[in-house]
Coordinates of N, CA and C in Angstrom, one line a residue:
P1160 N 2.8 5.2 -8.5 CA 2.2 5.4 -9.7 C 1.0 4.8 -10.2
F1161 N 0.6 3.6 -9.5 CA -0.3 2.9 -10.1 C -1.6 3.3 -9.8
E1162 N -1.9 4.2 -8.1 CA -3.0 4.8 -8.0 C -2.9 6.0 -9.0
V1163 N -1.6 6.8 -9.3 CA -2.2 7.7 -10.1 C -2.7 7.7 -11.8
V1164 N -2.7 5.9 -12.4 CA -3.4 5.3 -13.0 C -4.6 5.1 -12.8
A1165 N -5.0 4.5 -12.0 CA -6.4 4.2 -11.6 C -7.0 5.3 -11.8
R1166 N -6.6 6.6 -10.9 CA -7.4 7.6 -10.6 C -8.1 8.2 -11.8
R1167 N -6.6 8.2 -12.5 CA -7.0 8.8 -14.5 C -7.8 8.2 -15.0
M1168 N -7.5 7.0 -15.2 CA -8.6 5.8 -16.0 C -10.0 6.6 -15.1
Q1169 N -9.6 6.4 -14.0 CA -11.3 5.9 -14.0 C -12.2 7.7 -14.1
C1170 N -11.8 8.4 -13.5 CA -12.2 10.0 -14.0 C -10.7 11.2 -14.7
G1171 N -10.4 10.8 -15.3 CA -8.9 11.6 -16.0 C -9.9 11.7 -17.3
D1172 N -9.2 13.1 -18.0 CA -9.5 13.5 -19.9 C -10.9 12.3 -20.3
R1173 N -11.3 13.0 -21.2 CA -12.5 11.8 -22.3 C -11.5 10.9 -23.1
L1174 N -10.3 11.1 -23.2 CA -9.9 10.3 -24.3 C -8.8 9.6 -23.6
L1175 N -8.5 10.0 -22.3 CA -7.9 8.8 -21.1 C -9.2 7.7 -21.3
Q1176 N -10.2 8.0 -20.8 CA -11.7 6.7 -20.4 C -11.5 6.4 -21.2
R1177 N -12.1 6.9 -23.0 CA -12.5 6.2 -24.2 C -11.5 5.6 -24.4
V1178 N -10.2 5.5 -24.3 CA -9.7 4.9 -25.5 C -8.6 4.0 -24.4
Y1179 N -8.3 4.2 -23.4 CA -7.1 3.8 -23.1 C -7.3 2.9 -22.0
R1180 N -8.9 3.3 -20.9 CA -9.5 2.6 -20.3 C -9.5 0.8 -20.8
A1181 N -10.1 0.8 -22.1 CA -10.3 -0.4 -22.7 C -8.8 -1.3 -23.2
K1182 N -8.0 -0.8 -23.2 CA -6.6 -1.1 -23.6 C -5.9 -1.8 -22.0
G1183 N -6.1 -1.2 -20.8 CA -5.2 -1.2 -19.7 C -4.0 -0.7 -19.2
S1184 N -3.4 -0.6 -18.2 CA -2.5 0.0 -17.7 C -1.4 0.1 -18.3
L1185 N -1.0 -0.3 -19.2 CA 0.6 0.0 -19.8 C 0.5 1.1 -20.6
P1186 N -1.2 0.9 -21.6 CA -1.3 2.2 -22.5 C -1.2 3.4 -21.8
T1187 N -1.9 3.1 -20.9 CA -2.2 4.6 -19.7 C -1.0 5.3 -19.1
V1188 N -0.4 4.4 -18.7 CA 1.1 4.6 -18.3 C 2.5 5.5 -19.5
L1189 N 1.8 4.7 -20.6 CA 2.5 5.4 -21.8 C 2.1 6.8 -22.0
Y1190 N 0.6 6.7 -22.0 CA -0.2 8.0 -22.4 C 0.3 9.0 -21.4
I1191 N 0.2 8.9 -20.3 CA 0.9 10.2 -18.8 C 2.3 10.3 -19.7
A1192 N 2.9 9.7 -19.7 CA 4.0 10.4 -19.5 C 4.1 10.5 -20.7
R1193 N 3.8 10.8 -21.6 CA 4.2 11.2 -22.9 C 3.4 13.0 -22.7
K1194 N 2.7 12.6 -22.2 CA 1.5 13.9 -22.6 C 1.7 14.6 -21.1
D1195 N 2.1 14.3 -20.1 CA 2.2 15.0 -18.7 C 3.8 14.8 -18.5
G1196 N 4.6 13.6 -18.7 CA 6.0 14.3 -18.2 C 6.1 12.9 -17.1
M1197 N 7.3 12.0 -16.9 CA 6.9 11.3 -16.0 C 7.2 11.5 -13.8
H1198 N 6.7 12.9 -13.8 CA 6.9 13.2 -13.0 C 5.3 13.4 -12.6
A1199 N 4.2 13.5 -13.1 CA 3.1 13.2 -12.9 C 2.6 11.9 -12.7
L1200 N 3.4 11.0 -12.6 CA 3.0 9.7 -12.4 C 2.8 9.1 -10.7
Y1201 N 3.8 10.4 -10.3 CA 4.1 10.8 -8.7 C 3.8 11.4 -8.0
S1202 N 2.4 12.8 -8.9 CA 2.2 13.2 -8.7 C 1.5 13.0 -7.6
G1203 N 1.2 13.5 -6.3 CA 0.2 13.5 -4.9 C 0.7 12.2 -4.2
I1204 N 2.0 12.1 -4.2 CA 3.0 10.9 -3.2 C 2.9 11.3 -1.6
G1205 N 3.1 12.7 -1.4 CA 4.0 12.9 -0.4 C 2.1 12.9 0.6
P1206 N 1.1 13.6 0.1 CA -0.1 13.5 0.6 C -0.8 11.8 1.0
A1207 N -0.8 10.7 -0.5 CA -0.7 9.6 0.1 C 0.4 8.9 0.9
S1208 N 1.6 9.1 1.4 CA 2.4 9.0 2.1 C 2.4 9.2 3.7
L1209 N 1.8 10.3 3.8 CA 1.0 10.9 5.2 C 0.2 10.7 5.1
K1210 N -0.7 10.0 4.5 CA -2.0 9.0 4.4 C -1.7 7.4 5.1
V1211 N -0.6 7.1 4.4 CA -0.4 5.4 5.3 C 0.7 5.7 6.0
L1212 N 1.6 6.2 6.5 CA 2.7 6.4 8.1 C 2.4 5.9 8.8
P1213 N 1.0 6.9 9.6 CA 0.8 6.9 10.5 C 0.0 4.9 10.8
M1214 N -0.7 5.0 10.3 CA -1.5 3.2 10.0 C -0.3 2.3 10.1
A1215 N 1.1 3.1 9.3 CA 1.8 1.4 9.5 C 2.5 1.5 10.6
A1216 N 2.6 3.0 11.3 CA 3.5 3.0 12.4 C 2.6 1.4 13.4
V1217 N 1.2 2.8 13.7 CA 0.4 2.0 14.6 C 0.1 0.4 14.5
S1218 N 0.3 -0.4 12.9 CA 0.7 -1.5 12.8 C 1.6 -2.3 13.4
F1219 N 2.9 -1.6 12.8 CA 3.5 -2.4 13.8 C 3.8 -2.3 14.6
A1220 N 3.1 -1.0 15.4 CA 3.5 -1.2 17.2 C 2.5 -1.8 17.8
V1221 N 1.7 -2.3 17.0 CA 0.1 -3.3 18.1 C 0.9 -4.7 17.2
Y1222 N 2.0 -5.1 16.2 CA 2.2 -6.3 15.8 C 3.5 -6.7 16.6
E1223 N 3.6 -5.5 17.4 CA 4.9 -6.1 18.2 C 4.8 -6.1 19.4
Y1224 N 4.1 -5.0 19.8 CA 3.2 -5.2 21.4 C 2.4 -6.9 21.8
V1225 N 1.6 -7.3 20.5 CA 1.1 -9.2 20.6 C 2.0 -9.6 20.7
S1226 N 3.2 -9.2 19.5 CA 4.1 -10.3 19.7 C 4.7 -11.1 21.2
T1227 N 5.3 -9.8 21.6 CA 5.9 -9.5 23.3 C 4.8 -10.3 24.3
L1228 N 3.9 -9.8 24.0 CA 3.1 -10.9 24.7 C 2.9 -12.4 24.6
L1229 N 2.4 -12.9 23.0 CA 2.7 -14.2 22.9 C 3.5 -14.8 23.0
R1230 N 5.4 -13.8 23.6 CA 6.1 -14.7 24.0 C 5.9 -14.9 25.6
Q1231 N 5.6 -13.9 25.8 CA 5.4 -14.6 27.6 C 4.5 -15.4 28.1
Q1232 N 3.5 -15.4 27.1 CA 2.9 -16.4 27.8 C 2.8 -17.9 27.5
I1233 N 3.5 -18.1 26.0 CA 4.6 -19.4 25.5 C 5.3 -19.8 26.8
E1234 N 5.9 -18.5 27.0 CA 7.3 -19.5 28.0 C 6.6 -19.3 29.7
E1235 N 5.7 -18.0 30.0 CA 4.5 -18.9 30.8 C 4.5 -20.0 31.3
G1236 N 4.0 -20.4 30.1 CA 3.5 -22.3 30.1 C 4.5 -23.0 29.9
V1237 N 5.7 -22.8 28.9 CA 6.6 -24.2 29.0 C 7.0 -23.9 30.6
S1238 N 7.3 -22.9 31.2 CA 7.9 -22.9 32.7 C 7.0 -23.3 33.7
A1239 N 5.7 -23.4 33.1 CA 4.2 -23.9 34.1 C 4.6 -25.1 33.9
E1240 N 4.8 -26.2 32.7 CA 4.8 -27.5 32.3 C 5.3 -27.8 33.1
Q1241 N 6.4 -27.5 33.1 CA 8.2 -28.1 33.4 C 8.5 -27.5 35.2
G1242 N 7.7 -26.8 35.9 CA 7.6 -27.4 37.6 C 6.3 -28.3 37.9
D1243 N 5.4 -28.1 37.1 CA 4.3 -29.2 36.7 C 4.9 -31.1 37.3
S1244 N 6.0 -30.8 35.9 CA 6.3 -32.4 36.0 C 7.4 -32.8 37.1
N1245 N 8.1 -31.7 37.9 CA 9.1 -31.9 39.2 C 8.2 -32.1 39.7

């Protein structure tokens, strides 16, 4: 919904740009809900999800991979230190 509000404030109808841009986000949300209905606040959520989901999946996979590598490095370092002390 916040992306819809920002987009409408930037390039929406003239009334929205002129009046509601100065007032802020909450009056803009109320205006959109009254004029177009609550469903209008969620328009475009499908394409936005399609854009975000692959990025989130890659970020998660990279995080898990690096986390595993670091854990292995730490364990090897601890093992090497214990071997040196004996």
